[in-house]
XYZ file of C-alpha atoms in Angstrom:
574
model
C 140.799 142.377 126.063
C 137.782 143.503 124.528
C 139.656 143.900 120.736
C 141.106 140.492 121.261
C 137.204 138.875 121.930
C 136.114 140.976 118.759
C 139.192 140.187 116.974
C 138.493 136.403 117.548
C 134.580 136.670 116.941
C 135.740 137.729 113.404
C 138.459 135.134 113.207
C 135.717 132.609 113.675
C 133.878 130.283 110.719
C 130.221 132.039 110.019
C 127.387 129.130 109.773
C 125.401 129.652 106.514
C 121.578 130.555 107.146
C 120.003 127.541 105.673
C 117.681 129.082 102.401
C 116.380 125.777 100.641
C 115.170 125.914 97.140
C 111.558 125.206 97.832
C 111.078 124.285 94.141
C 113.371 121.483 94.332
C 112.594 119.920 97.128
C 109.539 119.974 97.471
C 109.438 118.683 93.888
C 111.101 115.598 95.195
C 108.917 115.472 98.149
C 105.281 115.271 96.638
C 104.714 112.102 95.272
C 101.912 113.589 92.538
C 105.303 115.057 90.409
C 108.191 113.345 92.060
C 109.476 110.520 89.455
C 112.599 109.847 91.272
C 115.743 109.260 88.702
C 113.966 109.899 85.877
C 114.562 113.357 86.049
C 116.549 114.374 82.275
C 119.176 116.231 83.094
C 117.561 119.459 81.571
C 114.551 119.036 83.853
C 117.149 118.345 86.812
C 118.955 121.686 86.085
C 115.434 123.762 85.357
C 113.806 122.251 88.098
C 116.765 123.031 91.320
C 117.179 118.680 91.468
C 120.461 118.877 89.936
C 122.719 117.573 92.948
C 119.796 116.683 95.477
C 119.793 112.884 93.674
C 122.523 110.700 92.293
C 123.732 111.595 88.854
C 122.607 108.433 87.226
C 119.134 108.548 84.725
C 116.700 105.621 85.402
C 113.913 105.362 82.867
C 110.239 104.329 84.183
C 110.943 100.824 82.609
C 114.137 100.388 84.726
C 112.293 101.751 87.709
C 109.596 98.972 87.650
C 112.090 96.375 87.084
C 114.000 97.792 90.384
C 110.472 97.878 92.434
C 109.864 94.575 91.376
C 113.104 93.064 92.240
C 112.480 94.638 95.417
C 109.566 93.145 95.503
C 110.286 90.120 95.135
C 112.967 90.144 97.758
C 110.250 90.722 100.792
C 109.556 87.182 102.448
C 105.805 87.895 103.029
C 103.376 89.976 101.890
C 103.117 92.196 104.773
C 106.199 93.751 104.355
C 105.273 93.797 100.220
C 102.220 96.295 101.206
C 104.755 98.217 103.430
C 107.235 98.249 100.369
C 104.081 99.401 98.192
C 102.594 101.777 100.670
C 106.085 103.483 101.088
C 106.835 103.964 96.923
C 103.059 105.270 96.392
C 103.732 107.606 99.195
C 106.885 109.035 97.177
C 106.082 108.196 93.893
C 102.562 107.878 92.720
C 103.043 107.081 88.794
C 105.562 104.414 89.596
C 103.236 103.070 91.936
C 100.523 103.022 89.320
C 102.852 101.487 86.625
C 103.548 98.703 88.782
C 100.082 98.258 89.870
C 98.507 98.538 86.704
C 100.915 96.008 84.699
C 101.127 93.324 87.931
C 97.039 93.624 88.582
C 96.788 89.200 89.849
C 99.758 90.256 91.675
C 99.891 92.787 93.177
C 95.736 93.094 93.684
C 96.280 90.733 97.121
C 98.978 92.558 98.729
C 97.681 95.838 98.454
C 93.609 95.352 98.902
C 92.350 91.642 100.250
C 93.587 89.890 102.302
C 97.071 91.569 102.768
C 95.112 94.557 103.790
C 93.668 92.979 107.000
C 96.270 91.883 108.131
C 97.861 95.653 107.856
C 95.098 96.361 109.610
C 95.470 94.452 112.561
C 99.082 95.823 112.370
C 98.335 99.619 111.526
C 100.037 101.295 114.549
C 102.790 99.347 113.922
C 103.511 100.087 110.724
C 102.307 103.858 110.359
C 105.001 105.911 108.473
C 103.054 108.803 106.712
C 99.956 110.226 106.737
C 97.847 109.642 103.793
C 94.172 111.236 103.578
C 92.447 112.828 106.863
C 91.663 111.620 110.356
C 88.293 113.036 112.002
C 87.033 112.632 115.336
C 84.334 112.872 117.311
C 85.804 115.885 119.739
C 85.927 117.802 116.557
C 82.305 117.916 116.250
C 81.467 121.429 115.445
C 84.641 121.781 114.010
C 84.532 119.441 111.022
C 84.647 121.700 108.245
C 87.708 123.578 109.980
C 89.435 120.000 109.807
C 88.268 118.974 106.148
C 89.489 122.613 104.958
C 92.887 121.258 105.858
C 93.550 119.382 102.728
C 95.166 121.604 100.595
C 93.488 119.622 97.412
C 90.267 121.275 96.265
C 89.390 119.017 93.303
C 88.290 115.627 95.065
C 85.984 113.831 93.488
C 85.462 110.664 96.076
C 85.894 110.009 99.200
C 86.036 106.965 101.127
C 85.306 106.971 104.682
C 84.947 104.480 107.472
C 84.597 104.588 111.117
C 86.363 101.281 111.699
C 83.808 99.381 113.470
C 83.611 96.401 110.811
C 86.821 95.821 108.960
C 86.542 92.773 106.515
C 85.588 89.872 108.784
C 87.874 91.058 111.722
C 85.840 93.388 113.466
C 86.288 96.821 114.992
C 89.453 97.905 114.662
C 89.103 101.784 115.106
C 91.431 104.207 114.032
C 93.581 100.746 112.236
C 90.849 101.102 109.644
C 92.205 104.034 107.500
C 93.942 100.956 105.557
C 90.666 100.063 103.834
C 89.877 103.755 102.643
C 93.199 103.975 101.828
C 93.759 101.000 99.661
C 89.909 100.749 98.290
C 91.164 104.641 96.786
C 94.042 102.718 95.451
C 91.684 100.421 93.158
C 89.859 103.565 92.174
C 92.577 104.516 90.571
C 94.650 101.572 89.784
C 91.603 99.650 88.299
C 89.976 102.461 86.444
C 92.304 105.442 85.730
C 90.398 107.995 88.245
C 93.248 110.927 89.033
C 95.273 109.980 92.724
C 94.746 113.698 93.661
C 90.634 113.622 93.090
C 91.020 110.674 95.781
C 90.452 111.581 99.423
C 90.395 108.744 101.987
C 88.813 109.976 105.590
C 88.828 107.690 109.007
C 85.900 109.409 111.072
C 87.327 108.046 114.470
C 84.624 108.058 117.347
C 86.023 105.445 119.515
C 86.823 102.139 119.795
C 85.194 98.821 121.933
C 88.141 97.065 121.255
C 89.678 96.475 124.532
C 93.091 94.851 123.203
C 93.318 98.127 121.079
C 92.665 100.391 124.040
C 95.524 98.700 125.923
C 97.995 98.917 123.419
C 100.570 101.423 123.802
C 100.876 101.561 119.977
C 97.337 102.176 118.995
C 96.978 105.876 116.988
C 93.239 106.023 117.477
C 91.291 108.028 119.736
C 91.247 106.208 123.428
C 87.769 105.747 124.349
C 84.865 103.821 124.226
C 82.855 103.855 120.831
C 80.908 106.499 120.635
C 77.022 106.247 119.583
C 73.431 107.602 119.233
C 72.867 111.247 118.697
C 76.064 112.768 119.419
C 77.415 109.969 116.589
C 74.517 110.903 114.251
C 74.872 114.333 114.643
C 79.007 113.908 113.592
C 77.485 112.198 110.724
C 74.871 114.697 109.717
C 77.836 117.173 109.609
C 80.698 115.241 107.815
C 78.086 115.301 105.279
C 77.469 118.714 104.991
C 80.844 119.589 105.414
C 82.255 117.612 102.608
C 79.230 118.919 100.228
C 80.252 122.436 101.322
C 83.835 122.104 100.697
C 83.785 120.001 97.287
C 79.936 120.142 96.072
C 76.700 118.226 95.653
C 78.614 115.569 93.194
C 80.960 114.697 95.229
C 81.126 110.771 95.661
C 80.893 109.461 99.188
C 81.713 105.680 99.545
C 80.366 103.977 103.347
C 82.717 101.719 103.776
C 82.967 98.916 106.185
C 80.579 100.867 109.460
C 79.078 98.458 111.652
C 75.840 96.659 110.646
C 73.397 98.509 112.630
C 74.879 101.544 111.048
C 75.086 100.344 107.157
C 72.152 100.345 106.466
C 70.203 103.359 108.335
C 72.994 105.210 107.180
C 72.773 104.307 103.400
C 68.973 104.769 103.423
C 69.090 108.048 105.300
C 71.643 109.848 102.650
C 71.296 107.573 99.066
C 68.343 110.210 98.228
C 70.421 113.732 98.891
C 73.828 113.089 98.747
C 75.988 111.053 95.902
C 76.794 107.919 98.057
C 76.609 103.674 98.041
C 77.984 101.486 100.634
C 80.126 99.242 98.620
C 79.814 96.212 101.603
C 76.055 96.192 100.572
C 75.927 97.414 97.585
C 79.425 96.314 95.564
C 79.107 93.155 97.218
C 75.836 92.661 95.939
C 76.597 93.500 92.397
C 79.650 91.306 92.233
C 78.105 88.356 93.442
C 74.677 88.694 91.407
C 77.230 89.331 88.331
C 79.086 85.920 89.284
C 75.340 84.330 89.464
C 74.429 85.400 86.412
C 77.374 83.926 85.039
C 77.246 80.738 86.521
C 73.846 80.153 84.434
C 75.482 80.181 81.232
C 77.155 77.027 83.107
C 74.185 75.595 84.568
C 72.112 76.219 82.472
C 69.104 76.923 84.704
C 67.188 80.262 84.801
C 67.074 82.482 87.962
C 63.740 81.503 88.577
C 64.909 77.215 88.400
C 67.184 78.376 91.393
C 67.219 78.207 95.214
C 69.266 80.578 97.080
C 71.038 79.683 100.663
C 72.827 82.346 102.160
C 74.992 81.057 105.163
C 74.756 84.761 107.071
C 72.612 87.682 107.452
C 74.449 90.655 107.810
C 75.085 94.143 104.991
C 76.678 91.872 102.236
C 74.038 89.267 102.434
C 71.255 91.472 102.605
C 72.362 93.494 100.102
C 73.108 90.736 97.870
C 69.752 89.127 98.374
C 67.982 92.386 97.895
C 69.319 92.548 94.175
C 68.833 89.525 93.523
C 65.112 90.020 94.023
C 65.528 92.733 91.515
C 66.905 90.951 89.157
C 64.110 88.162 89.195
C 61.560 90.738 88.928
C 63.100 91.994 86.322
C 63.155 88.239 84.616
C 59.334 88.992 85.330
C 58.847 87.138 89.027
C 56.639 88.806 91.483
C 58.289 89.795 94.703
C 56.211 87.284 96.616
C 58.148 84.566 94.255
C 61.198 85.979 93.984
C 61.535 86.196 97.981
C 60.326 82.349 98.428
C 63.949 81.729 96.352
C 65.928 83.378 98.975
C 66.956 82.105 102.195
C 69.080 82.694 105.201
C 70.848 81.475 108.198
C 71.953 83.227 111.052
C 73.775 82.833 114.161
C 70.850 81.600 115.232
C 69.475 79.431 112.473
C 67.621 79.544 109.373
C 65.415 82.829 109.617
C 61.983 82.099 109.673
C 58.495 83.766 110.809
C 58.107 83.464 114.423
C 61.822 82.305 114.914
C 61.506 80.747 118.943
C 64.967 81.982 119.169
C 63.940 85.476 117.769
C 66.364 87.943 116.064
C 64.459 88.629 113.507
C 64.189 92.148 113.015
C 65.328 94.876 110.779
C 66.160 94.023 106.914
C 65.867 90.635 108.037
C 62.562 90.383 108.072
C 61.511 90.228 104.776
C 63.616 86.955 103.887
C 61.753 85.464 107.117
C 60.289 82.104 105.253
C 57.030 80.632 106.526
C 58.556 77.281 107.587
C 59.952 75.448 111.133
C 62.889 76.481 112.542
C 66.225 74.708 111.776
C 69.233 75.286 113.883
C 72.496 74.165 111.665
C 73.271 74.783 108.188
C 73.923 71.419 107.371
C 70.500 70.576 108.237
C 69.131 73.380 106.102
C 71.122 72.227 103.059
C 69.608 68.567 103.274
C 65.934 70.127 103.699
C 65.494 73.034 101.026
C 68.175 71.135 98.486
C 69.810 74.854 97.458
C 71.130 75.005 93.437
C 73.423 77.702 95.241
C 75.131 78.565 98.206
C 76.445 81.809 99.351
C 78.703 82.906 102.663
C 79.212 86.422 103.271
C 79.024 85.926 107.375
C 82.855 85.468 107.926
C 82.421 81.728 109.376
C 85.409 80.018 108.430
C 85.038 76.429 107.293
C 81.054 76.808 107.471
C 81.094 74.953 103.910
C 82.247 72.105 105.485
C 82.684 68.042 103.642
C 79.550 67.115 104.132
C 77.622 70.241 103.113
C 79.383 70.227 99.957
C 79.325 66.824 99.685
C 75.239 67.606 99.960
C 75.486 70.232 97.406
C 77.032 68.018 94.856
C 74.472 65.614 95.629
C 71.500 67.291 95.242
C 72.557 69.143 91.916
C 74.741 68.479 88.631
C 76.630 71.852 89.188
C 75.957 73.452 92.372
C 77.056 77.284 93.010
C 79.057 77.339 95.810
C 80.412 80.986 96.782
C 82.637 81.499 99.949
C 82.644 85.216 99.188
C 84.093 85.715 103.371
C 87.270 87.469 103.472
C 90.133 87.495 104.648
C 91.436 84.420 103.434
C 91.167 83.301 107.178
C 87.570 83.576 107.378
C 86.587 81.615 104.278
C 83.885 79.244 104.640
C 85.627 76.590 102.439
C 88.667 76.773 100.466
C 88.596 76.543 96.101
C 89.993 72.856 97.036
C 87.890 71.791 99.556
C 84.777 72.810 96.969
C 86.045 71.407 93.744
C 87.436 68.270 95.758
C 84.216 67.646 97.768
C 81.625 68.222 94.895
C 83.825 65.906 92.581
C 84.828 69.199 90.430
C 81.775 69.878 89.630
C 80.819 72.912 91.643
C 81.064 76.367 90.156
C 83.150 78.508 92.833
C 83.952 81.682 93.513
C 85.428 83.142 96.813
C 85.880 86.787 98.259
C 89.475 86.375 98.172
C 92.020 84.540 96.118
C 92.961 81.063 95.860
C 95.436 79.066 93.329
C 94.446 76.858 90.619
C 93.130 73.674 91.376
C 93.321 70.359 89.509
C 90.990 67.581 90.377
C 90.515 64.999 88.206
C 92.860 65.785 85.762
C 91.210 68.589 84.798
C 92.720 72.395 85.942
C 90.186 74.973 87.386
C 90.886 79.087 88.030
C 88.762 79.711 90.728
C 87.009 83.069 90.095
C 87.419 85.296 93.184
C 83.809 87.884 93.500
C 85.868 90.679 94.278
C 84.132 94.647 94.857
C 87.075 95.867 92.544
C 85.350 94.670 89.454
C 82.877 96.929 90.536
C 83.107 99.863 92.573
C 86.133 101.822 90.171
C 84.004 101.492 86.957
C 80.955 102.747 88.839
C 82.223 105.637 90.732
C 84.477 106.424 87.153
C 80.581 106.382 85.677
C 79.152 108.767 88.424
C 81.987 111.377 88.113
C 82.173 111.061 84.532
C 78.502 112.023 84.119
C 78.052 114.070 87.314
C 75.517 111.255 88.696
C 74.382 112.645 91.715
C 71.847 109.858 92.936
C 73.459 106.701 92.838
C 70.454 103.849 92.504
C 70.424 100.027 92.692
C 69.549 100.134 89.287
C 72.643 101.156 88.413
C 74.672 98.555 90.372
C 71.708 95.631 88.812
C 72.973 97.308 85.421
C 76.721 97.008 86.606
C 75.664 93.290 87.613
C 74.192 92.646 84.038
C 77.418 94.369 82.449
C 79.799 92.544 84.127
C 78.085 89.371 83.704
C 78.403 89.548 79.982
C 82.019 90.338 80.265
C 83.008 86.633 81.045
C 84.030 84.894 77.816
C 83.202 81.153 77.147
C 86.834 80.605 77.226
C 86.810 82.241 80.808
C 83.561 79.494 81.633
C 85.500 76.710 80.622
C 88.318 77.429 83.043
C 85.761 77.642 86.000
C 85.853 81.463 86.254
C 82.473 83.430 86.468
C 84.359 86.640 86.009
C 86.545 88.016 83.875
C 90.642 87.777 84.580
C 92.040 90.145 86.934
C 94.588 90.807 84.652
C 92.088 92.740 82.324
C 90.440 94.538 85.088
C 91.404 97.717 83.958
C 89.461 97.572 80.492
C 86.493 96.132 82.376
C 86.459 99.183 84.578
C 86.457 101.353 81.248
C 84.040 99.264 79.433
C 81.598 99.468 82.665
C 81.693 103.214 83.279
C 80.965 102.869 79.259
C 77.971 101.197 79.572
C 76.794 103.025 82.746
C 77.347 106.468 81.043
C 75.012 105.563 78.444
C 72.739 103.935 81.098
C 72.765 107.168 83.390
C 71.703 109.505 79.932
C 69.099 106.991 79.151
C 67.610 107.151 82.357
C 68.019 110.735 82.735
C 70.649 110.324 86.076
C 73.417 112.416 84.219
C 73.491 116.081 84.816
C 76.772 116.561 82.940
C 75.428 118.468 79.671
C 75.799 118.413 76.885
C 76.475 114.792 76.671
C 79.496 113.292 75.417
C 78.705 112.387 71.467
C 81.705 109.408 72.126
C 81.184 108.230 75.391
C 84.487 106.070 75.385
C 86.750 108.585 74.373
C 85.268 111.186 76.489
C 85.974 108.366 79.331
C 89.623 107.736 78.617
C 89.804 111.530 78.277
C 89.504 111.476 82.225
C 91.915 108.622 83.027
C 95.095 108.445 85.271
C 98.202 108.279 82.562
C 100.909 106.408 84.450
C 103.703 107.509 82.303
C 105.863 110.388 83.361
C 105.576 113.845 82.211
C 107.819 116.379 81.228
C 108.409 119.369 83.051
C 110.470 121.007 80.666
C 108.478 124.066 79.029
C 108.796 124.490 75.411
C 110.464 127.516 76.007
C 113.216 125.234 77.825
C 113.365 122.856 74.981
C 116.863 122.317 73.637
C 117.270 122.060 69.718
C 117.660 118.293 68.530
C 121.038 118.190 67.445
C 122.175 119.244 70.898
C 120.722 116.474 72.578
């Protein structure tokens, strides 16, 4: 009995141990070398692929025609960004192809406003993990956790805590889209490497009660952490990341909670390499689009009046260069702060407000003047030359205060700079409609041309991504290691002179998306030479050409070959 049970164990079929060829798969698995059926067939054979993917040879041309037909086939733009998000996440130089040749396009489906709404929808839609989540019960512990990427040379980092995403609010762990997709632009817009890119969520809670009832969120379930335990987290993130990828390391703030932006940004600007792109991108991009819309005017800074409908980081922020660029255009402070004023929640900000509120970075836009309640009424009485939303108040710019607007000046500035597209404070129609097209516009995010009048107008739309690639390209370029205001007034100034009469005439006060790519180069350009001027670079020696040196450093979206030379078949037998 027993020789019949051997003699039948040795009858039977033996399984084959599984042994995978790590090369090949994992080859096809990271999306930094994987470029899908454009494998030769040498590399295919050299590399263990050979077999693993159909036989067919797909150059990258082919393969952007075949994303874009895919596409193109989605019925909204959510499930675009979840077409995107999946190809970057298996392919990044395809990704980067597309990106970088479909920039109008593809720029609202991947960043603003497709973005928010991925936000809102984060849990649903997770596939992958991209970048690293941090939380607050791994204080003590944060280095362990940041030692976990298996990349050692990033470069920047994005992080957010989730509490203020766009103009929809906390949103927790769902806010790893915006690191995520602003590291996108970093290297989509200006050529910085996808694998010097690290995007962090430091999750310390939520208040979001809808969130913390949802059986899908994939944050941590509890109330929003805060005071020292939260500062302390902070204090050591910092350290952490300085520890584990040096002094020069770029940290980007990205969309924390007002009461955090700006202690935050003050507390760390000095000793670490880091700018809050809410206060200060958004500041740069709109004074650039204000400077701009002078050549139109034709007014100076100091023939304007500023009216900001909002008080919060990008308003602030925004008003805070723009005093430095008046005194620069030799105003005193005193002057250049009577230009600037603001409106609230609870009315226009003033000294001695009855309804109070004003504390903080407020206070020094408080105006010596009586109290008015509603914007509209604050438009008839100070007669702005410009108007600027950054509070997330949709339809705040209503008829009748652009209606005022156009009234009280030739060519008013109106900027709805709010975004989503949801929380606009006026759309590009309703503006060039309402002032009789003679407004200059420019919104946060995109709208279609407009004709009024017979005439057809491109809206300009004032957003951070003409900004914050060519300045953090600058800063790791040079090995900037303070990042000042000067340098985003200077980034202002630049990108100012970047818009062409041509682009005036067409109603734009910034230069086409389309071209965003060169502006990024130009800018980190300019800023290079800036930073060595002002003594800010500690790269040495410096570069003797500055642009070349620059492109040196960029992102090459076309494929490389992975066959060594000593691989490297003889012509004829090609």
């Amino acid at each position: 009995m027993a020789e019949k049970e051997a003699s039948a164990a040795r009858k039977e079929p033996i399984t084959p141990v599984a042994r995978p060829r790590v090369r090949g798969l994992d080859l096809l698995r990271d999306p930094l070398l994987n470029k899908g059926l454009a494998f030769t067939l040498e590399e295919r054979q050299i590399l263990g692929v050979h077999g693993l993917m159909p036989p067919a040879q797909l150059n990258q041309e082919q393969q952007v025609y075949a994303v874009m037909e895919n596409f193109h086939r989605w019925q909204n733009d959510l499930d675009r960004y979840i077409y995107l998000m999946a190809l970057q996440d298996r392919n990044e130089k395809l990704f980067y192809k597309v990106v970088s040749e479909n920039v109008e396009l593809m720029m609202p489906v991947i960043y603003t406003p497709t973005v928010g709404l991925a936000c809102l929808k984060y849990g649903l839609i997770y596939r992958k993990p991209r970048g690293l989540y941090i939380t607050i019960k791994d204080k003590g512990h944060v280095s362990d956790v940041l030692s976990n990427w298996v990349i050692d040379e990033v470069k920047a980092i994005v992080v957010t805590d989730g509490e203020r995403i766009l103009g929809l609010g906390d949103l927790g762990c769902y806010g790893m889209g915006i690191p995520v997709g602003k590291l996108s632009l970093y290297t989509g817009l200006a050529g910085i490497k996808p694998h010097q890119c690290l995007p962090i969520m430091l999750d310390v809670g939520t208040n979001n009660e809808t969130l913390l009832k949802d059986p899908l969120y994939i944050g941590l379930r509890q109330k929003r952490e805060s005071g020292p335990k939260y500062d302390e987290f902070i204090d050591e993130f910092m350290t952490a990341v300085v520890g584990r990828y040096g002094p020069s390391t770029l940290i980007q703030f990205e969309d924390f909670g007002n009461h955090n932006a700006f202690r935050l940004l003050e507390k760390y600007r000095r000793g670490y390499c880091t700018f809050n792109d809410d206060i200060q991108g958004t500041a740069a991009v709109a004074v650039a689009g204000i400077l701009a819309s002078l050549k139109i005017t034709k007014k100076s800074l100091r023939q304007n009046v500023f009216l900001f409908q909002g008080a919060g980081e990008a308003s602030i922020g925004i008003a805070k260069l723009l005093v430095m660029a008046m005194k620069e255009s030799r105003m005193s402070e005193a002057e250049a702060l009577g230009k600037i004023w603001m409106v609230d929640s609870r009315g226009l900000i003033v000294k001695n407000r009855p309804s109070g509120g004003v504390t903080g970075e407020k206070v020094m836009f408080a105006q010596d003047a009586k109290p008015i309640d509603k914007l509209g009424d604050v438009v008839k009485q100070i007669k702005p030359t410009a108007i600027i939303g950054a509070a997330a108040v949709p339809g705040a710019f209503n008829e009748q205060v652009l209606k005022d607007m156009a009234a009280n000046h030739e060519r008013p500035i109106i900027f709805a700079l709010s975004n989503p597209t949801s929380k606009a404070e006026c759309t590009a129609e309703q503006a060039y409609q309402h002032t009789e097209g003679r407004c200059v516009f420019a919104s946060g995010s995109p709208f279609k041309e407009v004709t009024y009048g017979g005439k057809k107008y491109s809206p300009g739309q004032g957003n951070n991504a003409y900004v914050f690639p060519g300045v953090a390209l600058a800063v790791i370029a040079s090995d900037i290691r303070v990042i000042t205001d000067e340098i985003f007034l200077e980034s202002a100034k630049l990108l100012a002179d970047m818009v062409t009469e041509e682009n005036l005439a067409e109603g734009r006060v910034y230069p086409p998306l389309s071209n965003i790519l060169e502006v990024s180069t130009k800018m980190a350009v300019r800023l290079l030479e800036f930073a060595y001027k002002n003594k800010d670079a500690h790269l040495h020696p410096e570069p003797a050409d500055k642009e070349a040196y620059i492109r040196s450093l960029q992102y090459n979206t076309d494929y490389d070959s992975f066959i060594p030379p000593m691989y490297s078949w003889p012509e004829s037998n090609m």
